[in-house]
Short mmCIF file of C-alpha atoms in Angstrom, two decimals:
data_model
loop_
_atom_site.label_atom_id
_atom_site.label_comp_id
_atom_site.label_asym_id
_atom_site.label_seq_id
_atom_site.Cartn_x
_atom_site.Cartn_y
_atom_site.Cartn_z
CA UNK K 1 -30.17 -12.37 -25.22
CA UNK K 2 -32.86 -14.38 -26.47
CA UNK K 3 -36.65 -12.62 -27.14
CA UNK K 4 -38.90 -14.16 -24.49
CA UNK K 5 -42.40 -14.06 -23.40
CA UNK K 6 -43.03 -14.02 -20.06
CA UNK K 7 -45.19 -16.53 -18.34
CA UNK K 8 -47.60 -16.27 -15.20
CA UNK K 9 -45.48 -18.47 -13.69
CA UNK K 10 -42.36 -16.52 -13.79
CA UNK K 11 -41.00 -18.75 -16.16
CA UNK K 12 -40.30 -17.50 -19.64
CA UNK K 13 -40.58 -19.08 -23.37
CA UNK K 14 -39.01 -17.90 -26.30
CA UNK K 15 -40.58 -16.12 -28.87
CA UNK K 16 -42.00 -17.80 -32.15
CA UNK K 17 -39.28 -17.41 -35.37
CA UNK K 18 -42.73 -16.06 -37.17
CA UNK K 19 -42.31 -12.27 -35.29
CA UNK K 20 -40.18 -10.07 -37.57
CA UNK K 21 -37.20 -8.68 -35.28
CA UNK K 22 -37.96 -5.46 -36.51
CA UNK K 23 -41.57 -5.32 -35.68
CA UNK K 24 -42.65 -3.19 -32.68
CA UNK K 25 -43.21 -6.21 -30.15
CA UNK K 26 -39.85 -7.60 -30.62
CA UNK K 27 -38.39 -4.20 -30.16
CA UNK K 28 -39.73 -3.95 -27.50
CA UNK K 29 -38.81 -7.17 -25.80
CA UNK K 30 -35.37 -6.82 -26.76
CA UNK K 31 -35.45 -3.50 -24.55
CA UNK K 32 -36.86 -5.63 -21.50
CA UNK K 33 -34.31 -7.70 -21.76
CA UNK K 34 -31.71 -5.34 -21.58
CA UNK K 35 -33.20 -3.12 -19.04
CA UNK K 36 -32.93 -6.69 -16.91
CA UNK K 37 -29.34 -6.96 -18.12
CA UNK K 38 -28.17 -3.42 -17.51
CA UNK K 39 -30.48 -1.71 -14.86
CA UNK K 40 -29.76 2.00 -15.04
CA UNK K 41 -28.76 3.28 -11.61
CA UNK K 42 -29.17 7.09 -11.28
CA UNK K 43 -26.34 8.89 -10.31
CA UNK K 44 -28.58 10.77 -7.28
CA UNK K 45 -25.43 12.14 -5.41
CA UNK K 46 -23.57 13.79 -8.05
CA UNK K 47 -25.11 16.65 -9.34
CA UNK K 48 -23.25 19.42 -10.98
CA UNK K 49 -23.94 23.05 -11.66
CA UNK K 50 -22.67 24.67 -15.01
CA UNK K 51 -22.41 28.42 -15.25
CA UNK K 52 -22.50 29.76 -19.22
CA UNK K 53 -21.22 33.92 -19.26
CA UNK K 54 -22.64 34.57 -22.73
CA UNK K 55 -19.90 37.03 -23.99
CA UNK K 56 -20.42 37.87 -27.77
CA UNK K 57 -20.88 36.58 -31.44
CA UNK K 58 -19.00 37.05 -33.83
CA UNK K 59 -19.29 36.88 -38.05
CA UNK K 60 -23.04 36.38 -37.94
CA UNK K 61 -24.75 35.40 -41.64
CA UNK K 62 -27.82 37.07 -42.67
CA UNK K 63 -30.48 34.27 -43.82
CA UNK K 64 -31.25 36.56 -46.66
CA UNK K 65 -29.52 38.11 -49.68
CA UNK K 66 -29.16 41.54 -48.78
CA UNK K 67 -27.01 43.04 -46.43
CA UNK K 68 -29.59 43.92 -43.77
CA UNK K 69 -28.96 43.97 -40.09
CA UNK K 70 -29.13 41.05 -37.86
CA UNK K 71 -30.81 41.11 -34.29
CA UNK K 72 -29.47 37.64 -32.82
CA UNK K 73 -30.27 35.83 -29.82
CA UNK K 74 -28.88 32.87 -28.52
CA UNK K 75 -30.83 30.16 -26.79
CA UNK K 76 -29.55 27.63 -25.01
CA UNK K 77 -30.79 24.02 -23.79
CA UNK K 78 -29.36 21.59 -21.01
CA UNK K 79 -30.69 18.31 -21.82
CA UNK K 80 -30.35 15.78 -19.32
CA UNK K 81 -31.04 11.76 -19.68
CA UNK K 82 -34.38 11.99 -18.45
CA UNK K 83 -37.10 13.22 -20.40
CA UNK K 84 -38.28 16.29 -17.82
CA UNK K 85 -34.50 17.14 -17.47
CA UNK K 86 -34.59 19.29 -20.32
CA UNK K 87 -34.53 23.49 -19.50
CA UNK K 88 -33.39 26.21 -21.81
CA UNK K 89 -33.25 29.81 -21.61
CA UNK K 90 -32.31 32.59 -24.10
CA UNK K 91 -30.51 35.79 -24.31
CA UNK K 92 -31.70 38.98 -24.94
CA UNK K 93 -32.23 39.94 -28.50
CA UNK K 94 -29.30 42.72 -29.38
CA UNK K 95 -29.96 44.65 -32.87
CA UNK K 96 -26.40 45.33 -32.90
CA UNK K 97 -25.54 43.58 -36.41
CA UNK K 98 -23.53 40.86 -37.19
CA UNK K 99 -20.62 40.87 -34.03
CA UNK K 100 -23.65 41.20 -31.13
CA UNK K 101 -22.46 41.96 -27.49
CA UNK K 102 -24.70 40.20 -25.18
CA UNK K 103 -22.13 39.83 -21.58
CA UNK K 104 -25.03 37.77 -20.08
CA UNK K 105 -24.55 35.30 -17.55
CA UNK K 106 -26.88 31.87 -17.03
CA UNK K 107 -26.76 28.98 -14.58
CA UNK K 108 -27.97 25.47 -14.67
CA UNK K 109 -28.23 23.75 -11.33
CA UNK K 110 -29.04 20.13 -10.17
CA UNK K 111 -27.42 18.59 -13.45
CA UNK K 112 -27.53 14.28 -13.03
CA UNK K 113 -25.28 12.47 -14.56
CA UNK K 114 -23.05 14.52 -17.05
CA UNK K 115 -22.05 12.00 -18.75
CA UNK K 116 -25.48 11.67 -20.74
CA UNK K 117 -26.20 15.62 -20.32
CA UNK K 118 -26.04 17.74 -23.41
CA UNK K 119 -25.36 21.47 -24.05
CA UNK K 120 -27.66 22.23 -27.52
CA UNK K 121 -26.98 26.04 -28.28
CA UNK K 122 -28.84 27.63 -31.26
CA UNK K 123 -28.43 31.45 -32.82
CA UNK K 124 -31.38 32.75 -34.21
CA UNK K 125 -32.30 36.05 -35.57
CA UNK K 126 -34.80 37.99 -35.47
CA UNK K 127 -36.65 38.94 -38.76
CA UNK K 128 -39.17 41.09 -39.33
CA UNK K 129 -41.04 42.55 -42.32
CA UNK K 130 -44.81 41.65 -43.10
CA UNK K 131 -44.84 38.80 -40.58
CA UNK K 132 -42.78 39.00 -38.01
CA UNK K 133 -40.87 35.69 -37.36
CA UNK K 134 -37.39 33.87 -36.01
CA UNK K 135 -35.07 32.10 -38.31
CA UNK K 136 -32.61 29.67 -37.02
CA UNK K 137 -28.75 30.40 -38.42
CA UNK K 138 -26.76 27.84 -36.33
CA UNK K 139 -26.39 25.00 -33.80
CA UNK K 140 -24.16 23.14 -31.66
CA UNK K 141 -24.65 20.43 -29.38
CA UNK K 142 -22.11 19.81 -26.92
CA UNK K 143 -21.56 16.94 -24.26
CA UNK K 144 -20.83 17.70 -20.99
CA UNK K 145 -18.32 15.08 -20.00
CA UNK K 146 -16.40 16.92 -22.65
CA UNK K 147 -16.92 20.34 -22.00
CA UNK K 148 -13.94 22.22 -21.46
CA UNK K 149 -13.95 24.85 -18.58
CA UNK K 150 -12.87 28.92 -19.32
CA UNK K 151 -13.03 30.85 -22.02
CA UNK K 152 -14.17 28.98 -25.28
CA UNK K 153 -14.96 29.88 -28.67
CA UNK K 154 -17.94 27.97 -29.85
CA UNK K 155 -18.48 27.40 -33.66
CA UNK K 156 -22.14 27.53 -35.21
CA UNK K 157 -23.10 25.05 -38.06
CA UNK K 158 -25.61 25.83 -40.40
CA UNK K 159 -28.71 23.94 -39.79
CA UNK K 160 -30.08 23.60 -43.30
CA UNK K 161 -31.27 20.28 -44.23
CA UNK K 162 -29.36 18.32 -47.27
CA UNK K 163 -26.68 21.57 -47.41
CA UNK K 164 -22.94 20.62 -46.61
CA UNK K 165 -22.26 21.94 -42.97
CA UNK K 166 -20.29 25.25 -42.45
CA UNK K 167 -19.56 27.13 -39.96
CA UNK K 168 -21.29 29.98 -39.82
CA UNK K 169 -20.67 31.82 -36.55
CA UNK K 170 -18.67 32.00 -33.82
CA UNK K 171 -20.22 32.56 -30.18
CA UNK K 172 -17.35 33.17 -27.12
CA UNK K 173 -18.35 32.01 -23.94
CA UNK K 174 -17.46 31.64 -20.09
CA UNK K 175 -17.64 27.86 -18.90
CA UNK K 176 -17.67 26.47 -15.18
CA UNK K 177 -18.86 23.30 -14.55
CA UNK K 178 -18.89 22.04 -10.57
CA UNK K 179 -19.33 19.13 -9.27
CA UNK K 180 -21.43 18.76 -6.08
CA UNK K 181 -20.94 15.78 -4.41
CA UNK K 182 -23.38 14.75 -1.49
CA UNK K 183 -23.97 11.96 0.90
CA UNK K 184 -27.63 10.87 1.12
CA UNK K 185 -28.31 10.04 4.72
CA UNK K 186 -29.96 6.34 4.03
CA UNK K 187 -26.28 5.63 2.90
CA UNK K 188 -24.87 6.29 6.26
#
């Protein structure tokens, strides 16, 4: 679609060839016009509830070079396609080494559209010494459309920055995801 100006009479008139169509005002524009071209209709009737049973971890890597004890935790993050549809929640932190035992269980209700609803679970540890602090080991972020239901094994990746990714961990979890289906009563 062509960038356009809108005019006070409704009518519209097409943007000069001087504005860069990388600048900030054509950008924008070209999201207008798409918005008008695809308006997103919220899926209000479907919501879904996923249930994560947090079992264990398993082959842990210590950040540092010695052969110190871990004490993991594992957070995880629904994030939906709206910007307040984000929630996350954490385990407890186990100081049982490098294969923790957590056997925790965590629900997300009231999930919209799982089609554009991510699962983002991080491992982090937690270190302590002169400063106490938490160091991130691993992440995964996985889409719910594709989320496959029971018993999973769920690989970390290392989360360094310019490092080729590895696996690093391996977290085994409990998935149910339902679907609640409703009828609003302005549809009857």
């Amino acid at each position: 679609p062509a960038l356009a100006n809108l005019k006070e009479d409704g009518t519209y008139t097409k943007l000069a060839e001087s504005v860069p169509p990388t600048s900030k005002y054509a950008q924008q524009a070209q999201l207008v016009e798409m918005a008008k071209a695809y308006p997103l209709v919220e899926p209000v009737r479907d919501r879904a509830t996923l249930r994560i049973h947090v079992i264990c971890a398993q082959n842990i890597s210590n950040p540092g070079s010695s052969s110190d004890s871990v004490s993991p935790y594992i957070t995880i993050t629904v994030i939906g396609p709206k910007y307040r549809d984000v929630r996350t929640t954490k385990t407890s932190i186990r100081n049982n080494g490098f294969d923790p035992h957590w056997l925790e269980m965590f629900e997300f209700t009231n999930i919209t559209c799982v089609e554009m609803t991510y699962l983002y679970i991080t491992i982090w540890t937690k270190t302590s010494g002169l400063k106490v602090s938490d160091t991130l080991l691993g992440e995964n972020a996985i889409n719910l459309s594709n989320l496959r239901r029971g018993y999973r094994a769920v690989p970390f990746f290392n989360s360094v920055p310019n490092a080729r990714v590895r696996k690093i961990a391996v977290l085994l979890c409990n998935f149910e995801l339902q679907m609640n289906t409703t009828i609003d009563s302005k549809d009857i």
